[in-house]
mmCIF file of C-alpha atoms and ligand atoms in Angstrom:
data_model
loop_
_atom_site.group_PDB
_atom_site.id
_atom_site.type_symbol
_atom_site.label_atom_id
_atom_site.label_comp_id
_atom_site.label_asym_id
_atom_site.label_seq_id
_atom_site.Cartn_x
_atom_site.Cartn_y
_atom_site.Cartn_z
ATOM 1 C CA MET U 213 0.139 -113.435 57.240
ATOM 2 C CA ASN U 214 2.728 -112.639 59.100
ATOM 3 C CA ASN U 215 6.709 -113.390 58.266
ATOM 4 C CA MET U 216 8.807 -116.453 60.128
ATOM 5 C CA LEU U 217 11.648 -115.075 58.898
ATOM 6 C CA LYS U 218 13.685 -112.406 56.046
ATOM 7 C CA LEU U 219 16.653 -112.404 55.033
ATOM 8 C CA HIS U 220 17.979 -108.891 53.359
ATOM 9 C CA LYS U 221 20.542 -108.493 51.415
ATOM 10 C CA ILE U 222 22.899 -111.031 53.380
ATOM 11 C CA ASN U 223 26.279 -111.916 52.614
ATOM 12 C CA LYS U 224 28.960 -114.633 52.762
ATOM 13 C CA GLU U 225 32.129 -114.574 51.800
ATOM 14 C CA TYR U 226 35.108 -117.427 52.841
ATOM 15 C CA HIS U 227 38.394 -116.089 53.079
ATOM 16 C CA MET U 228 41.090 -118.635 52.286
ATOM 17 C CA GLY U 229 44.534 -116.513 52.782
ATOM 18 C CA GLU U 230 44.782 -113.774 49.633
ATOM 19 C CA ASN U 231 41.374 -114.898 47.953
ATOM 20 C CA ARG U 232 38.198 -114.670 49.155
ATOM 21 C CA LEU U 233 35.358 -116.096 47.950
ATOM 22 C CA HIS U 234 32.013 -114.515 47.453
ATOM 23 C CA VAL U 235 29.835 -117.681 48.396
ATOM 24 C CA LEU U 236 26.139 -115.861 48.983
ATOM 25 C CA LYS U 237 25.279 -112.419 47.212
ATOM 26 C CA ASP U 238 23.036 -110.147 48.083
ATOM 27 C CA ILE U 239 20.228 -113.414 48.891
ATOM 28 C CA ASP U 240 16.690 -111.808 49.780
ATOM 29 C CA PHE U 241 14.729 -114.238 51.169
ATOM 30 C CA THR U 242 11.058 -114.363 53.228
ATOM 31 C CA VAL U 243 9.197 -116.911 54.258
ATOM 32 C CA GLN U 244 5.982 -117.110 55.656
ATOM 33 C CA GLU U 245 4.625 -118.728 59.109
ATOM 34 C CA GLY U 246 3.084 -122.023 57.083
ATOM 35 C CA GLU U 247 4.895 -122.481 54.481
ATOM 36 C CA PHE U 248 6.932 -125.903 53.256
ATOM 37 C CA VAL U 249 9.887 -124.375 50.997
ATOM 38 C CA SER U 250 12.254 -126.201 49.066
ATOM 39 C CA VAL U 251 15.872 -124.455 48.584
ATOM 40 C CA LEU U 252 17.577 -126.513 45.593
ATOM 41 C CA GLY U 253 20.508 -126.401 44.213
ATOM 42 C CA ALA U 254 23.753 -127.792 42.890
ATOM 43 C CA SER U 255 26.809 -128.930 45.549
ATOM 44 C CA GLY U 256 29.014 -126.187 45.717
ATOM 45 C CA SER U 257 26.550 -123.932 44.946
ATOM 46 C CA GLY U 258 25.847 -122.319 48.894
ATOM 47 C CA LYS U 259 22.925 -123.981 49.960
ATOM 48 C CA SER U 260 24.940 -125.022 53.923
ATOM 49 C CA THR U 261 26.115 -121.880 54.124
ATOM 50 C CA LEU U 262 23.130 -120.491 53.944
ATOM 51 C CA MET U 263 20.978 -122.978 55.828
ATOM 52 C CA HIS U 264 23.956 -121.706 58.596
ATOM 53 C CA ILE U 265 23.010 -118.633 58.143
ATOM 54 C CA ILE U 266 18.989 -119.303 58.606
ATOM 55 C CA GLY U 267 19.406 -122.066 61.346
ATOM 56 C CA CYS U 268 21.471 -119.550 63.582
ATOM 57 C CA MET U 269 24.672 -121.313 63.171
ATOM 58 C CA ASP U 270 27.227 -118.825 61.379
ATOM 59 C CA GLN U 271 26.633 -115.070 60.970
ATOM 60 C CA PRO U 272 26.028 -112.934 57.664
ATOM 61 C CA ASP U 273 29.357 -110.857 57.321
ATOM 62 C CA SER U 274 26.825 -107.229 55.829
ATOM 63 C CA GLY U 275 22.948 -107.743 55.497
ATOM 64 C CA SER U 276 19.424 -108.470 57.862
ATOM 65 C CA TYR U 277 17.838 -111.479 58.849
ATOM 66 C CA CYS U 278 15.039 -111.584 61.528
ATOM 67 C CA LEU U 279 14.075 -114.348 62.697
ATOM 68 C CA ALA U 280 10.749 -115.308 64.194
ATOM 69 C CA GLY U 281 10.710 -110.546 64.894
ATOM 70 C CA GLN U 282 14.289 -110.873 66.597
ATOM 71 C CA GLU U 283 17.424 -109.166 64.593
ATOM 72 C CA VAL U 284 19.506 -112.100 64.333
ATOM 73 C CA THR U 285 22.570 -109.761 62.831
ATOM 74 C CA LYS U 286 22.940 -108.043 66.429
ATOM 75 C CA CYS U 287 22.972 -111.099 68.842
ATOM 76 C CA THR U 288 25.789 -112.260 70.291
ATOM 77 C CA PRO U 289 26.900 -115.422 70.102
ATOM 78 C CA ALA U 290 25.087 -116.420 73.829
ATOM 79 C CA GLN U 291 21.529 -114.681 72.282
ATOM 80 C CA LEU U 292 22.422 -116.950 68.728
ATOM 81 C CA ALA U 293 22.493 -120.476 71.411
ATOM 82 C CA VAL U 294 19.142 -119.352 72.153
ATOM 83 C CA LEU U 295 17.301 -118.461 69.316
ATOM 84 C CA ARG U 296 18.559 -121.498 67.746
ATOM 85 C CA ASN U 297 17.262 -123.272 70.865
ATOM 86 C CA GLU U 298 14.282 -121.929 71.097
ATOM 87 C CA LYS U 299 12.679 -120.893 67.050
ATOM 88 C CA ILE U 300 14.579 -124.138 64.848
ATOM 89 C CA GLY U 301 13.714 -127.438 64.866
ATOM 90 C CA PHE U 302 17.229 -129.307 63.033
ATOM 91 C CA ILE U 303 17.384 -132.127 61.122
ATOM 92 C CA PHE U 304 19.835 -133.847 58.777
ATOM 93 C CA GLN U 305 20.474 -136.289 55.803
ATOM 94 C CA LYS U 306 22.644 -138.579 58.694
ATOM 95 C CA TYR U 307 19.920 -138.652 61.612
ATOM 96 C CA HIS U 308 22.484 -137.871 64.180
ATOM 97 C CA LEU U 309 21.151 -139.764 66.691
ATOM 98 C CA LEU U 310 22.870 -140.501 70.067
ATOM 99 C CA PRO U 311 23.240 -144.579 68.949
ATOM 100 C CA GLN U 312 23.917 -145.602 72.623
ATOM 101 C CA TYR U 313 19.923 -144.350 73.838
ATOM 102 C CA THR U 314 16.485 -145.897 72.924
ATOM 103 C CA VAL U 315 14.424 -143.775 70.768
ATOM 104 C CA LEU U 316 12.857 -142.386 73.432
ATOM 105 C CA GLN U 317 15.392 -140.869 75.432
ATOM 106 C CA ASN U 318 16.983 -139.452 71.941
ATOM 107 C CA VAL U 319 13.725 -138.044 71.905
ATOM 108 C CA MET U 320 14.010 -137.151 75.469
ATOM 109 C CA MET U 321 17.078 -134.949 75.189
ATOM 110 C CA PRO U 322 16.257 -131.667 73.874
ATOM 111 C CA LEU U 323 13.186 -131.893 76.804
ATOM 112 C CA LEU U 324 15.633 -132.444 79.451
ATOM 113 C CA ILE U 325 18.788 -130.448 78.623
ATOM 114 C CA ARG U 326 16.202 -127.902 78.744
ATOM 115 C CA GLY U 327 15.772 -129.011 82.260
ATOM 116 C CA LEU U 328 11.898 -130.342 81.645
ATOM 117 C CA GLY U 329 11.176 -133.119 85.008
ATOM 118 C CA ARG U 330 11.912 -136.485 83.378
ATOM 119 C CA GLU U 331 7.483 -137.565 83.766
ATOM 120 C CA GLU U 332 7.143 -134.670 81.580
ATOM 121 C CA ALA U 333 9.648 -134.873 79.037
ATOM 122 C CA GLN U 334 8.432 -138.478 79.035
ATOM 123 C CA GLN U 335 5.365 -138.035 78.111
ATOM 124 C CA LEU U 336 6.162 -134.944 75.406
ATOM 125 C CA ALA U 337 8.446 -137.076 73.898
ATOM 126 C CA ASP U 338 6.134 -140.216 73.681
ATOM 127 C CA GLU U 339 3.112 -137.242 71.959
ATOM 128 C CA SER U 340 6.038 -136.585 68.986
ATOM 129 C CA ILE U 341 6.924 -140.756 68.530
ATOM 130 C CA GLY U 342 3.117 -141.354 68.371
ATOM 131 C CA ARG U 343 2.599 -138.174 65.562
ATOM 132 C CA VAL U 344 5.894 -140.212 62.951
ATOM 133 C CA GLY U 345 4.342 -143.290 63.877
ATOM 134 C CA LEU U 346 6.606 -145.298 65.806
ATOM 135 C CA GLN U 347 5.110 -145.910 69.283
ATOM 136 C CA GLU U 348 5.833 -149.452 69.144
ATOM 137 C CA ARG U 349 9.153 -149.060 68.789
ATOM 138 C CA LEU U 350 10.333 -146.853 71.845
ATOM 139 C CA SER U 351 13.360 -149.052 73.183
ATOM 140 C CA HIS U 352 14.756 -149.749 70.524
ATOM 141 C CA ARG U 353 17.958 -148.549 69.417
ATOM 142 C CA PRO U 354 18.714 -146.515 66.560
ATOM 143 C CA ASN U 355 21.036 -149.356 65.116
ATOM 144 C CA GLU U 356 17.669 -151.737 64.971
ATOM 145 C CA LEU U 357 15.979 -149.444 63.104
ATOM 146 C CA SER U 358 15.597 -149.014 59.534
ATOM 147 C CA GLY U 359 16.640 -145.409 58.128
ATOM 148 C CA GLY U 360 13.542 -143.438 57.403
ATOM 149 C CA GLN U 361 12.753 -144.526 60.815
ATOM 150 C CA GLN U 362 15.784 -142.933 62.045
ATOM 151 C CA GLN U 363 14.716 -140.262 60.004
ATOM 152 C CA ARG U 364 11.141 -140.283 61.634
ATOM 153 C CA VAL U 365 13.175 -140.743 65.679
ATOM 154 C CA ALA U 366 15.139 -137.941 64.384
ATOM 155 C CA ILE U 367 12.134 -135.435 63.267
ATOM 156 C CA ALA U 368 9.969 -136.306 66.424
ATOM 157 C CA ARG U 369 12.866 -135.721 68.110
ATOM 158 C CA ALA U 370 13.015 -132.844 66.060
ATOM 159 C CA LEU U 371 9.526 -130.962 67.125
ATOM 160 C CA VAL U 372 9.122 -132.291 70.678
ATOM 161 C CA THR U 373 10.313 -128.789 71.697
ATOM 162 C CA LYS U 374 7.921 -127.237 69.374
ATOM 163 C CA PRO U 375 9.958 -125.436 67.126
ATOM 164 C CA ALA U 376 9.023 -121.861 65.109
ATOM 165 C CA LEU U 377 10.518 -123.660 62.006
ATOM 166 C CA LEU U 378 12.175 -126.655 60.882
ATOM 167 C CA LEU U 379 15.268 -127.271 58.992
ATOM 168 C CA ALA U 380 16.042 -129.966 56.993
ATOM 169 C CA ASP U 381 19.254 -130.219 55.129
ATOM 170 C CA GLU U 382 19.588 -132.933 52.953
ATOM 171 C CA PRO U 383 16.552 -134.958 54.895
ATOM 172 C CA THR U 384 15.614 -138.161 52.083
ATOM 173 C CA GLY U 385 19.859 -137.800 51.259
ATOM 174 C CA ALA U 386 19.954 -141.169 52.607
ATOM 175 C CA LEU U 387 17.152 -142.622 51.991
ATOM 176 C CA ASP U 388 15.524 -145.096 48.531
ATOM 177 C CA ALA U 389 13.122 -143.457 46.414
ATOM 178 C CA ALA U 390 9.890 -144.844 48.740
ATOM 179 C CA THR U 391 11.312 -143.941 51.798
ATOM 180 C CA GLY U 392 12.085 -141.199 51.258
ATOM 181 C CA LYS U 393 9.039 -139.904 49.917
ATOM 182 C CA GLU U 394 7.256 -141.499 53.347
ATOM 183 C CA ILE U 395 9.275 -138.244 54.251
ATOM 184 C CA LEU U 396 8.163 -136.237 52.433
ATOM 185 C CA GLN U 397 5.009 -136.822 52.660
ATOM 186 C CA LEU U 398 5.223 -136.462 56.607
ATOM 187 C CA PHE U 399 6.517 -133.580 55.963
ATOM 188 C CA GLN U 400 4.058 -131.895 53.801
ATOM 189 C CA GLU U 401 1.142 -133.912 57.156
ATOM 190 C CA LEU U 402 3.252 -131.970 59.596
ATOM 191 C CA ASN U 403 2.720 -128.474 57.221
ATOM 192 C CA GLU U 404 -0.916 -129.068 56.770
ATOM 193 C CA GLU U 405 -1.147 -129.455 60.719
ATOM 194 C CA GLY U 406 0.943 -125.376 60.701
ATOM 195 C CA LYS U 407 4.181 -126.130 61.022
ATOM 196 C CA THR U 408 6.956 -123.594 58.854
ATOM 197 C CA ILE U 409 8.727 -125.729 57.309
ATOM 198 C CA ILE U 410 12.235 -125.125 55.147
ATOM 199 C CA GLN U 411 14.452 -128.394 53.517
ATOM 200 C CA ILE U 412 17.456 -127.822 51.107
ATOM 201 C CA THR U 413 18.596 -130.259 48.309
ATOM 202 C CA HIS U 414 20.131 -131.331 45.045
ATOM 203 C CA ASP U 415 16.925 -133.196 43.574
ATOM 204 C CA LEU U 416 14.102 -131.565 41.742
ATOM 205 C CA THR U 417 11.715 -134.729 42.711
ATOM 206 C CA VAL U 418 12.161 -133.989 46.559
ATOM 207 C CA ALA U 419 12.184 -130.073 46.442
ATOM 208 C CA LYS U 420 9.040 -130.202 44.627
ATOM 209 C CA ALA U 421 6.976 -131.678 47.733
ATOM 210 C CA ALA U 422 7.083 -128.496 48.934
ATOM 211 C CA SER U 423 4.108 -126.320 48.081
ATOM 212 C CA ARG U 424 7.313 -123.388 47.351
ATOM 213 C CA LEU U 425 10.495 -123.258 44.977
ATOM 214 C CA VAL U 426 13.044 -121.343 45.063
ATOM 215 C CA LYS U 427 16.527 -122.008 43.416
ATOM 216 C CA LEU U 428 19.998 -121.033 45.199
ATOM 217 C CA ASN U 429 22.395 -120.810 41.551
ATOM 218 C CA ASP U 430 25.569 -119.856 42.360
ATOM 219 C CA GLY U 431 25.198 -117.813 45.759
ATOM 220 C CA VAL U 432 21.984 -116.089 44.342
ATOM 221 C CA LEU U 433 19.106 -115.957 45.430
ATOM 222 C CA GLU U 434 16.280 -116.536 42.700
ATOM 223 C CA CYS U 435 12.868 -116.553 44.366
ATOM 224 C CA PRO U 436 9.693 -116.843 41.084
HETATM 225 N N1 ATP L 1430 35.008 -123.099 55.737
HETATM 226 C C1 ATP L 1430 34.803 -122.933 54.522
HETATM 227 N N2 ATP L 1430 35.880 -122.107 53.856
HETATM 228 C C2 ATP L 1430 35.771 -121.808 52.942
HETATM 229 N N3 ATP L 1430 35.205 -122.428 51.904
HETATM 230 C C3 ATP L 1430 33.991 -122.966 52.616
HETATM 231 C C4 ATP L 1430 33.892 -123.423 53.222
HETATM 232 N N4 ATP L 1430 32.668 -123.940 53.216
HETATM 233 C C5 ATP L 1430 31.955 -123.755 52.360
HETATM 234 N N5 ATP L 1430 32.539 -123.263 51.837
HETATM 235 C C6 ATP L 1430 33.124 -123.367 50.010
HETATM 236 O O1 ATP L 1430 32.051 -122.458 49.974
HETATM 237 C C7 ATP L 1430 30.789 -122.907 48.431
HETATM 238 C C8 ATP L 1430 29.818 -123.116 49.133
HETATM 239 O O2 ATP L 1430 29.869 -123.837 49.781
HETATM 240 P P1 ATP L 1430 28.696 -125.192 51.078
HETATM 241 O O3 ATP L 1430 28.978 -125.670 51.172
HETATM 242 O O4 ATP L 1430 27.179 -123.657 51.581
HETATM 243 O O5 ATP L 1430 27.529 -125.384 49.181
HETATM 244 P P2 ATP L 1430 26.485 -126.606 49.055
HETATM 245 O O6 ATP L 1430 25.930 -126.261 48.271
HETATM 246 O O7 ATP L 1430 25.650 -127.511 50.207
HETATM 247 O O8 ATP L 1430 27.158 -127.710 48.500
HETATM 248 P P3 ATP L 1430 26.893 -129.159 48.491
HETATM 249 O O9 ATP L 1430 25.360 -129.736 48.420
HETATM 250 O O10 ATP L 1430 27.999 -130.478 47.835
HETATM 251 O O11 ATP L 1430 26.684 -130.008 50.014
HETATM 252 C C9 ATP L 1430 31.629 -123.779 48.183
HETATM 253 O O12 ATP L 1430 32.801 -123.726 46.990
HETATM 254 C C10 ATP L 1430 32.574 -124.096 49.325
HETATM 255 O O13 ATP L 1430 34.041 -125.015 48.692
HETATM 256 MG MG1 MG L 1431 25.763 -128.740 51.441
#
């Protein structure tokens, strides 16, 4: 098994005037290819801060972070953007779909941004939408879909670029329990197909859907 990512002694502080807040404390975290891991933590424990670092949206103050064989902490902002774009599919609590576009157009978007031709983008988007079970909804707009369906579209969009890692921030946070369970089941299926997934959540029931659970406690990661 190869490492998908490895964080070593990662620290992050926020500075507000005289005050400094030590949010991530010597985080060691390794995720192997093909794992499905939950990061469980209470509000304010540093989950989003950690996710921003894992997702190459922010840099730590110290420590090393290797993602898919590349040392992230040595990357320039431009290199970071490329890495983020190529390696990671993001899923958010509130879907972040573009309301004026159809399901198909939303899922095609990341491919068009990469410069793929329309026909190829459409074919790949079609496949991805089929994978999440929404082939009947290609021409719907987000406001014509249920919350669970919108999250499926967001997952199709995250998958369409075939990222090495799916990174989900409270992916079921806006859904009722039954719909949330369906989304978690989809993650489990995708994981069985080989996709590496990290989800962050404050909800133990949600966290347990993963095959491994780590706890973030006031900036300290407890890996059993
Ligand atoms: N940009 C920032 N500047 C200063 N402090 C920040 C900043 N972002 C977060 N913090 C502080 O860092 C701590 C951790 O925040 P973070 O957003 O990572 O927590 P979280 O676990 O994601 O919480 P939640 O579950 O409520 O989303 C909090 O005390 C927060 O107030
Ligand atoms: Mg958060």
